[in-house]
Amino acid sequence: MNDMRGADATTPAMPRLDLTPAPGSAPAVKMVVAHALMETKLVLRNGEQLLLALVIPLLLLLAGAKAGGVVDLGAGRRIDVLTPGVMALAVLSAAFTSLAIATAYERRYGVLKRLGASPLSRASLLAGKVLSLLALETLQLSAIGALGVALGWDPDGGLAAALSAVLLVVLGTLCLGSLGLLMAGTLRAEATLAGANLVYVLLLVAGAVVVPAASYPDSLGSLATSLPSGALAEGLREVLSGEGLAWTRAAVLCVWAVIGSAMTMRTFKWE
Amino acid sequence: MALNYRLPFVTATAVEVVDLVKSYGSTTAVDGLSLTVETGSITAILGPNAAGKTTTIETCEGYRKPTSGSVRVLGLDPVTDHARLAPRVGVMLQTGGAWSAARAVEMLRYVASLHAHPLSVDALVERLGLGSCGRTPYRRLSGGEQQRLGLALSVIGRPELLFLDEPTAGLDPQARRGCWDLIGDLSAAGVTVVLSTHYMEEAERLASEVYIIDAGRVVTAGSPGDLMAAGAGGSMTFSAPRGLDTVDLAAALPPDCAVSEGPPGRYTVSGQVSPHTLSTLTRWCAEREVMPGQLSIEQHTLEDVFLALTGKELR
């Protein structure tokens, strides 16, 4: 704290500060990019979030591919079934669990309150969050795809499949993200931390994410595919094995995205 | 002919609060409060804990909607015109406001990037002594460092109006003076400042206008000098031979003065202490060939005024 004494004669002159008022907002695009960069840096610096977003999916892919037969993945080559499912899991962890926990603590620590007084509008804040999520997902999906290929993954369907997969991932992100924000905007930070992790584990085990819906009992399977996580995972498995995009998958994601956004807009508390 | 060099958007009144009431359920935090902040002034809102300082300031910042009454900030409504006000108004929250993992200077650069013409981050860091903790994550900063970063975040966008909620709470004396200097320089540069505090010294040193509030109402308002002058004066004590005629002395002094002989030979004049009171006392003594020894004058400080108005009990 002694460094506050910078004004006395023995220390060098301070740099000049022009304190005259010159208010103004940065251009919206610049604010969105600045916010996305800040959030991305914070996620990459957070060990727990990285574990959830990257390490666990990669380990599951490796273990699932090597430990054949422990879990029945149904018809098809194991790695071809596993890789799209792990990709869906990665999107679930980033767009739902990580986003919910991070946003809940932003509420708790007054970050959202502070930003509410800054020129960053709520729409720009949201856009920054989405941009940061898409950056994280690009990293996740590249890493999972690369490991998958190294383990023998052979996706089918060419460019159309890749574009359909991107569409599903974007829809899944909007949908899971809105549900994550719904949780973060209404529950306390600790409750969100526990709840978002619990949902992640439940969906991992019973949500037709990594294990295809066909491997579950019929009723559980159809319940799982009507949830966003199951619809995203089944959709990715289908398009990346060359079956083309089933519009029911996209429709499930769209319906959840509308429900999630509407409820979040009605209930989100900024403080 | 007088020329008006003011920019068109600058009004003479920066903040106008009229009959503000803010209730949370059955609790009334602010109860019919009115205040006016002149453009270019430093206005202090002084009050004990839970007096309604933060609620008042946060209503001006647009965080809360008044239950009744009106609030205008730079001529605009803080809630409905929030987007237009946000770049022009700097806000320092009482606590928090940063990601726990964000480094101090990183946080400052981020907020600077939201503004069109921010201050030089390096110069502000140097000025507030944040250089040594610049790479420290927010959660590991000391309370004083977090406080200084909060001040830095509020001014980095070069606002024309600044709301500071207890800006120096928890600072050591050096850091407090550093903050006072910066607030003074901001004011000299043309920034209007509204600050809440429960430090009398802060209000006395910085503010041109002080509102003392308690239980959600304005108890009194004025310049620190006016408040101290009007705030029940002070006292003069002196030594003289025993048995002076205190009734006669009291009659000679202004009507609100009381005279008493404490220990024999030690006299106290309490009430309005002014040059006039003093000269009346010395003239009265001179006429009686009495030397008022060990004469001492105690003027009330803002703290006395504050305690007299808001009570001394802890709450």
XYZ file of C-alpha atoms in Angstrom:
586
model
C 0.000 0.000 0.000
C 3.018 2.245 0.320
C 2.962 2.728 -3.409
C 0.138 5.241 -2.953
C 2.800 7.706 -1.869
C 3.837 8.233 -5.460
C 3.181 11.962 -5.223
C 6.107 12.943 -3.005
C 9.131 14.674 -4.426
C 11.490 11.707 -4.221
C 9.584 9.585 -6.738
C 9.474 10.232 -10.493
C 6.594 12.267 -11.876
C 3.433 10.348 -12.631
C 2.273 9.908 -16.211
C -0.189 12.625 -17.121
C -3.824 11.771 -16.683
C -6.326 13.821 -18.623
C -9.346 13.559 -16.374
C -11.603 15.897 -18.335
C -14.868 14.153 -19.160
C -14.977 12.474 -22.570
C -17.800 9.977 -22.258
C -18.744 7.571 -25.008
C -19.318 3.907 -25.784
C -17.007 1.799 -27.876
C -18.602 0.414 -31.071
C -20.911 -2.521 -30.239
C -18.833 -5.025 -32.225
C -15.695 -4.034 -30.331
C -17.491 -4.452 -26.999
C -18.833 -7.888 -27.952
C -15.384 -9.067 -29.039
C -13.736 -7.621 -25.909
C -16.271 -9.385 -23.723
C -15.927 -12.691 -25.575
C -12.130 -12.504 -25.258
C -12.345 -11.782 -21.540
C -14.713 -14.697 -20.875
C -12.669 -17.057 -23.020
C -9.476 -16.171 -21.136
C -11.258 -16.762 -17.831
C -12.573 -20.186 -18.901
C -9.172 -21.285 -20.165
C -7.674 -20.194 -16.824
C -10.218 -22.125 -14.770
C -9.021 -25.660 -14.049
C -12.408 -27.082 -13.054
C -14.121 -25.703 -16.133
C -11.369 -27.062 -18.393
C -11.660 -30.458 -16.734
C -15.366 -30.514 -17.461
C -15.127 -29.033 -20.929
C -12.099 -30.830 -22.308
C -10.408 -33.404 -20.093
C -13.463 -35.502 -19.196
C -14.784 -35.735 -22.794
C -11.313 -36.688 -24.112
C -10.848 -39.303 -21.386
C -14.305 -40.758 -22.056
C -13.524 -40.988 -25.750
C -10.222 -42.713 -25.077
C -11.629 -45.066 -22.431
C -14.746 -45.840 -24.464
C -12.721 -46.666 -27.530
C -10.171 -48.818 -25.701
C -12.456 -50.573 -23.210
C -14.704 -52.201 -25.760
C -17.695 -54.171 -24.551
C -18.051 -52.641 -21.075
C -20.946 -50.544 -22.326
C -23.039 -51.642 -25.273
C -23.019 -48.907 -27.892
C -25.265 -50.769 -30.319
C -24.695 -51.312 -34.004
C -21.879 -49.688 -36.000
C -18.188 -49.217 -35.356
C -17.601 -48.290 -31.756
C -15.492 -45.197 -32.431
C -17.987 -43.902 -35.027
C -20.781 -44.086 -32.447
C -18.641 -42.741 -29.623
C -17.064 -39.642 -31.190
C -20.280 -37.721 -32.063
C -21.700 -38.583 -28.630
C -18.625 -37.222 -26.872
C -18.917 -34.094 -29.028
C -22.482 -33.646 -27.792
C -21.269 -34.154 -24.228
C -18.661 -31.430 -24.746
C -21.333 -29.018 -25.989
C -23.485 -29.923 -22.958
C -20.606 -29.228 -20.583
C -19.719 -25.882 -22.175
C -23.108 -24.449 -23.080
C -25.027 -25.686 -20.081
C -22.863 -26.600 -17.090
C -19.923 -24.184 -17.505
C -22.101 -21.295 -18.625
C -24.558 -21.800 -15.770
C -21.851 -21.954 -13.106
C -19.841 -19.042 -14.497
C -22.905 -16.836 -14.863
C -24.201 -17.712 -11.404
C -20.903 -16.546 -9.908
C -20.959 -13.414 -12.066
C -24.268 -12.640 -10.397
C -22.929 -13.478 -6.960
C -19.805 -11.324 -7.278
C -21.616 -8.337 -8.752
C -19.952 -8.647 -12.159
C -23.306 -8.487 -13.917
C -24.278 -5.547 -11.718
C -21.057 -3.702 -12.609
C -21.442 -4.438 -16.292
C -25.032 -3.231 -16.020
C -23.614 0.244 -15.330
C -21.158 0.027 -18.232
C -21.909 0.824 -21.871
C -22.128 -2.927 -22.601
C -25.816 -3.591 -23.287
C -27.483 -6.808 -22.195
C -27.775 -7.879 -25.821
C -24.031 -7.302 -26.331
C -23.239 -9.140 -23.106
C -25.256 -12.105 -24.343
C -23.651 -11.945 -27.789
C -20.225 -11.895 -26.131
C -21.115 -14.954 -24.079
C -22.320 -16.839 -27.166
C -19.198 -15.871 -29.108
C -16.993 -17.049 -26.246
C -18.947 -20.318 -26.067
C -18.553 -20.918 -29.787
C -14.802 -20.305 -29.466
C -14.574 -22.804 -26.609
C -16.640 -25.338 -28.553
C -14.436 -24.940 -31.605
C -11.491 -25.846 -29.406
C -13.348 -28.776 -27.805
C -14.694 -30.235 -31.052
C -11.344 -29.878 -32.820
C -9.595 -31.735 -30.007
C -12.260 -34.465 -29.825
C -12.355 -34.795 -33.611
C -8.568 -35.080 -33.776
C -8.437 -37.715 -31.036
C -11.346 -39.547 -32.678
C -9.569 -39.645 -36.029
C -6.402 -40.835 -34.300
C -8.485 -43.660 -32.785
C -9.927 -44.581 -36.192
C -13.073 -42.409 -36.430
C -14.294 -42.291 -40.026
C -17.170 -39.803 -40.363
C -19.462 -40.168 -43.333
C -21.579 -37.759 -45.334
C -19.006 -35.225 -46.509
C -19.600 -31.478 -46.497
C -23.370 -31.758 -46.038
C -22.838 -33.791 -42.877
C -20.311 -31.286 -41.559
C -22.683 -28.366 -42.197
C -25.590 -30.227 -40.578
C -23.375 -30.971 -37.583
C -22.460 -27.279 -37.269
C -26.148 -26.350 -37.456
C -26.987 -28.870 -34.712
C -24.146 -27.628 -32.519
C -25.267 -23.989 -32.901
C -28.900 -24.890 -32.151
C -27.806 -27.065 -29.249
C -25.668 -24.235 -27.882
C -28.538 -21.733 -27.998
C -30.887 -24.215 -26.415
C -28.588 -25.557 -23.666
C -27.203 -22.053 -23.110
C -30.650 -20.579 -22.514
C -31.406 -23.376 -20.028
C -28.061 -22.794 -18.296
C -28.850 -19.085 -17.974
C -32.321 -19.951 -16.671
C -30.693 -21.843 -13.818
C -27.975 -19.241 -13.219
C -30.434 -16.356 -13.204
C -32.787 -17.777 -10.623
C -30.830 -20.004 -8.220
C -28.067 -19.096 -5.780
C -24.508 -19.664 -7.000
C -23.969 -22.751 -4.800
C -27.260 -24.287 -5.889
C -26.358 -23.669 -9.530
C -22.928 -25.238 -9.013
C -24.481 -28.376 -7.559
C -27.487 -28.468 -9.870
C -25.631 -27.907 -13.129
C -23.138 -30.652 -12.302
C -25.922 -33.015 -11.254
C -27.821 -32.448 -14.504
C -24.586 -33.073 -16.427
C -23.976 -36.410 -14.687
C -27.619 -37.536 -14.992
C -27.684 -36.749 -18.695
C -24.296 -38.397 -19.206
C -25.610 -41.617 -17.628
C -29.238 -41.657 -18.712
C -29.610 -38.972 -21.369
C -28.606 -40.812 -24.561
C -25.611 -38.507 -24.906
C -22.607 -40.824 -25.195
C -24.587 -44.084 -25.314
C -27.165 -44.114 -28.168
C -30.876 -44.027 -27.339
C -31.310 -47.455 -28.932
C -29.238 -48.994 -26.116
C -31.734 -47.783 -23.485
C -35.147 -49.233 -22.678
C -37.653 -47.769 -25.169
C -39.442 -45.358 -22.815
C -36.209 -43.954 -21.392
C -34.743 -43.713 -24.889
C -37.629 -41.663 -26.247
C -37.665 -39.458 -23.159
C -33.922 -38.867 -23.587
C -34.206 -37.897 -27.240
C -36.920 -35.380 -26.442
C -34.417 -33.584 -24.207
C -31.947 -31.157 -25.849
C -28.878 -33.219 -24.931
C -30.296 -36.444 -26.401
C -31.618 -34.732 -29.528
C -28.227 -33.106 -30.139
C -26.296 -36.359 -29.593
C -28.629 -38.538 -31.697
C -28.636 -35.867 -34.405
C -24.837 -35.708 -34.478
C -24.552 -39.511 -34.601
C -27.012 -39.598 -37.488
C -25.513 -36.847 -39.641
C -21.900 -37.912 -39.038
C -22.685 -41.487 -40.092
C -24.129 -40.147 -43.341
C -27.836 -40.567 -42.522
C -28.634 -36.932 -43.147
C -30.308 -34.451 -40.807
C -33.546 -35.622 -39.208
C -35.628 -32.480 -38.819
C -37.227 -33.827 -35.649
C -33.846 -33.384 -33.919
C -33.575 -29.767 -35.012
C -37.221 -29.218 -34.079
C -36.689 -30.547 -30.530
C -33.704 -28.192 -30.114
C -35.656 -25.221 -31.489
C -38.634 -25.845 -29.185
C -36.361 -26.070 -26.135
C -34.479 -22.948 -27.233
C -37.750 -20.991 -27.432
C -38.924 -22.333 -24.042
C -35.536 -21.682 -22.418
C -35.144 -18.168 -23.812
C -38.678 -17.132 -22.929
C -38.372 -18.398 -19.367
C -34.911 -16.898 -18.931
C -36.081 -13.499 -20.144
C -38.960 -13.578 -17.687
C -37.073 -14.771 -14.634
C -33.399 -13.760 -14.919
C -32.249 -11.706 -11.927
C -29.142 -9.611 -12.584
C -28.234 -9.266 -8.909
C -22.558 39.947 -23.056
C -21.895 36.790 -21.166
C -21.128 33.850 -23.344
C -22.253 30.412 -22.382
C -19.462 27.982 -23.135
C -21.291 25.023 -21.677
C -21.909 22.122 -23.957
C -25.568 21.804 -24.879
C -26.129 18.598 -22.902
C -24.732 20.013 -19.688
C -27.531 21.208 -17.463
C -26.893 23.187 -14.292
C -28.447 20.417 -12.241
C -26.741 17.052 -12.651
C -29.003 15.046 -10.355
C -32.449 15.902 -9.095
C -34.173 13.618 -6.611
C -37.657 14.669 -5.510
C -39.641 12.967 -2.745
C -37.987 9.615 -3.389
C -39.559 6.678 -1.597
C -38.167 3.174 -1.962
C -39.705 0.264 -0.101
C -38.726 -3.375 -0.045
C -41.794 -5.238 1.125
C -42.684 -3.717 4.460
C -39.283 -2.044 4.925
C -38.924 1.529 3.768
C -35.280 2.200 2.908
C -35.788 5.715 1.573
C -38.676 7.744 2.876
C -39.403 10.980 1.020
C -35.867 12.093 0.242
C -35.083 15.078 -1.980
C -31.687 16.288 -3.083
C -30.093 18.319 -5.839
C -26.587 17.938 -7.208
C -25.220 20.934 -9.071
C -23.123 20.245 -12.143
C -19.442 20.392 -11.241
C -19.955 20.010 -7.499
C -18.831 17.297 -5.113
C -21.885 16.286 -3.127
C -21.579 13.995 -0.139
C -24.379 11.864 1.213
C -23.482 11.295 4.825
C -25.301 8.939 7.114
C -24.976 6.020 9.491
C -25.282 2.448 8.251
C -28.707 1.586 6.830
C -29.620 5.263 6.501
C -30.586 4.764 2.856
C -27.363 5.994 1.221
C -26.825 3.017 -1.069
C -30.495 2.762 -2.018
C -30.530 6.453 -2.950
C -27.359 6.169 -5.014
C -28.425 2.931 -6.695
C -31.757 4.485 -7.641
C -29.822 7.313 -9.315
C -27.688 4.687 -11.075
C -30.827 3.026 -12.471
C -30.488 -0.220 -10.499
C -33.772 0.331 -8.657
C -37.089 1.835 -9.621
C -38.487 4.367 -7.165
C -41.576 3.215 -5.298
C -42.673 6.838 -5.659
C -41.087 10.192 -6.327
C -38.851 11.121 -9.221
C -35.167 10.873 -10.074
C -33.533 12.700 -12.985
C -29.889 12.210 -13.839
C -28.343 14.555 -16.426
C -31.930 15.408 -17.312
C -32.781 11.777 -18.079
C -34.594 8.909 -16.378
C -32.010 6.486 -14.959
C -34.120 3.405 -15.739
C -35.755 4.118 -19.098
C -32.814 6.149 -20.491
C -30.217 3.776 -19.078
C -28.512 3.077 -22.410
C -27.934 6.793 -23.017
C -26.714 7.423 -19.487
C -24.402 4.428 -19.062
C -21.435 5.837 -21.042
C -21.751 9.236 -19.314
C -21.998 8.038 -15.722
C -19.234 6.318 -13.750
C -20.295 3.935 -11.006
C -18.290 2.573 -8.092
C -20.144 -0.171 -6.264
C -19.667 -0.685 -2.563
C -18.220 -4.158 -3.091
C -17.380 -6.644 -5.800
C -17.945 -6.101 -9.462
C -15.088 -8.132 -10.933
C -14.548 -11.759 -11.906
C -12.674 -13.450 -9.097
C -10.067 -14.813 -11.522
C -9.621 -11.591 -13.503
C -6.301 -9.852 -12.914
C -6.502 -6.256 -11.721
C -5.043 -4.561 -14.783
C -6.720 -7.029 -17.140
C -10.090 -6.080 -15.633
C -9.283 -2.404 -16.045
C -8.261 -2.874 -19.679
C -11.441 -4.810 -20.373
C -13.684 -2.062 -18.970
C -11.588 0.565 -20.796
C -12.295 -1.275 -24.054
C -16.037 -0.710 -23.562
C -15.535 3.065 -23.807
C -14.819 5.381 -26.704
C -12.115 7.585 -25.135
C -10.875 5.828 -21.991
C -8.151 7.163 -19.726
C -4.676 5.756 -20.184
C -4.781 2.487 -18.264
C -1.078 2.705 -17.410
C -1.369 6.247 -16.085
C -4.366 5.392 -13.934
C -2.680 2.248 -12.609
C 0.355 4.332 -11.674
C -1.771 7.055 -10.121
C -3.710 4.646 -7.905
C -0.707 2.491 -7.045
C -2.158 -0.634 -8.634
C 1.029 -1.546 -10.483
C 2.384 -3.942 -7.871
C -0.842 -5.974 -7.848
C -1.579 -5.605 -11.560
C -1.263 -9.332 -12.293
C -2.964 -10.476 -9.109
C -6.394 -12.133 -9.519
C -9.207 -10.047 -8.045
C -9.975 -12.613 -5.319
C -6.420 -12.333 -3.965
C -6.316 -8.519 -3.843
C -6.470 -6.928 -0.404
C -9.622 -5.040 0.522
C -7.872 -1.750 -0.134
C -6.619 -2.898 -3.529
C -10.103 -4.056 -4.517
C -11.430 -0.691 -3.404
C -8.879 1.235 -5.484
C -9.547 -0.985 -8.493
C -13.265 -0.245 -8.055
C -12.509 3.477 -8.133
C -10.314 3.009 -11.208
C -13.074 1.046 -12.981
C -15.549 3.840 -12.304
C -13.403 6.608 -13.814
C -11.663 4.771 -16.680
C -14.423 5.673 -19.174
C -14.035 9.419 -18.497
C -17.550 10.017 -17.203
C -19.041 13.455 -16.661
C -20.883 12.287 -13.547
C -19.449 9.918 -10.974
C -21.303 7.996 -8.243
C -19.018 6.638 -5.541
C -20.554 4.439 -2.853
C -18.247 4.640 0.172
C -15.122 5.022 -1.985
C -12.562 4.928 0.804
C -14.132 2.376 3.158
C -11.377 0.061 4.368
C -8.473 2.085 2.966
C -5.380 2.912 4.974
C -4.619 6.617 5.524
C -2.164 6.907 2.596
C -4.509 5.243 0.156
C -7.404 7.331 1.442
C -5.482 10.533 0.771
C -4.528 9.242 -2.672
C -8.208 8.678 -3.446
C -9.183 12.099 -2.097
C -6.541 13.701 -4.321
C -7.874 11.868 -7.360
C -11.482 12.811 -6.551
C -10.371 16.430 -6.116
C -8.544 16.372 -9.453
C -11.557 14.818 -11.178
C -13.714 17.591 -9.821
C -11.221 20.227 -10.926
C -11.322 18.676 -14.395
C -15.083 19.172 -14.525
C -16.483 15.865 -13.302
C -19.555 16.063 -11.073
C -19.114 13.749 -8.098
C -21.718 12.232 -5.790
C -20.291 10.165 -2.964
C -21.711 8.416 0.027
C -19.635 8.096 3.133
C -19.784 7.747 6.851
C -16.440 9.481 7.289
C -17.007 13.060 8.411
C -13.491 14.023 7.426
C -14.122 12.880 3.883
C -17.229 15.006 3.540
C -15.543 17.981 5.232
C -12.519 17.836 2.941
C -14.105 17.055 -0.370
C -17.689 18.122 -0.516
C -19.114 21.469 -1.475
C -22.544 20.242 -0.433
C -23.384 17.707 2.250
C -26.671 15.916 2.807
C -26.928 14.233 6.171
C -29.499 11.486 5.938
C -30.914 9.134 8.513
C -33.743 6.607 8.354
C -34.257 7.368 4.674
C -34.761 11.116 5.081
C -32.609 14.212 4.741
C -31.918 15.471 8.243
C -30.024 18.544 7.141
C -28.112 19.847 4.154
C -25.654 22.578 3.330
C -21.977 23.267 2.831
C -19.727 21.728 5.490
C -19.022 25.250 6.799
C -22.706 26.108 7.058
C -23.493 22.864 8.805
C -20.729 23.314 11.346
C -21.714 26.940 11.940
C -25.396 26.136 12.269
C -24.890 22.874 14.042
C -25.312 24.077 17.641
C -22.069 26.077 17.780
C -19.470 24.944 20.251
C -18.026 26.018 23.575
C -15.478 28.348 25.179
C -13.854 27.620 28.474
C -11.663 29.915 30.594
C -10.248 30.273 34.071
C -10.914 33.313 36.265
C -11.417 34.090 39.941
C -14.168 32.140 41.603
C -17.688 33.452 41.896
C -18.059 35.570 38.767
C -21.622 36.618 38.098
C -22.533 34.016 35.476
C -26.088 35.292 35.211
C -24.834 38.746 34.280
C -22.377 37.295 31.775
C -25.093 35.171 30.188
C -27.264 38.255 29.852
C -24.474 40.066 28.008
C -23.935 37.184 25.574
C -26.238 36.263 22.680
C -29.458 34.672 23.883
C -28.619 31.066 22.982
C -25.460 30.989 25.097
C -25.361 29.368 28.488
C -22.696 30.030 31.118
C -21.768 27.711 33.919
C -19.009 27.470 36.512
C -17.776 23.907 36.496
C -15.021 23.311 39.011
C -14.773 26.578 40.970
C -12.902 29.145 38.841
C -13.383 27.265 35.585
C -16.122 28.629 33.354
C -17.833 27.233 30.276
C -19.779 29.231 27.721
C -21.716 26.927 25.458
C -23.860 27.743 22.474
C -23.222 29.757 19.342
C -19.483 30.425 19.261
C -18.828 33.320 16.896
C -16.333 36.196 16.780
C -19.092 38.299 18.258
C -19.557 35.928 21.214
C -15.811 35.949 21.818
C -15.493 39.738 21.736
C -18.525 40.108 24.018
C -16.914 37.736 26.502
C -13.551 39.506 26.481
C -15.209 42.949 26.721
C -17.309 41.776 29.682
C -14.138 40.510 31.385
C -12.172 43.688 30.560
C -14.877 45.857 32.106
C -14.426 43.856 35.306
C -10.613 43.780 35.139
C -10.809 39.990 34.903
C -8.246 38.100 32.869
C -9.865 35.059 31.143
C -6.981 32.617 31.514
C -6.471 29.417 29.572
C -9.190 30.525 27.191
C -9.954 27.798 24.730
C -12.508 27.647 21.990
C -13.957 24.423 20.700
C -15.893 24.560 17.502
C -18.081 21.684 16.568
C -16.897 19.470 13.798
C -19.148 17.891 11.228
C -18.923 14.787 13.366
C -20.540 16.583 16.294
C -23.267 17.834 14.012
C -23.718 14.372 12.621
C -23.916 12.727 16.024
C -26.235 15.411 17.339
C -28.581 14.821 14.433
C -28.464 11.067 14.062
C -28.004 10.009 17.665
C -25.084 8.358 19.363
C -26.413 4.888 19.967
C -24.968 2.021 18.009
C -27.242 0.299 15.566
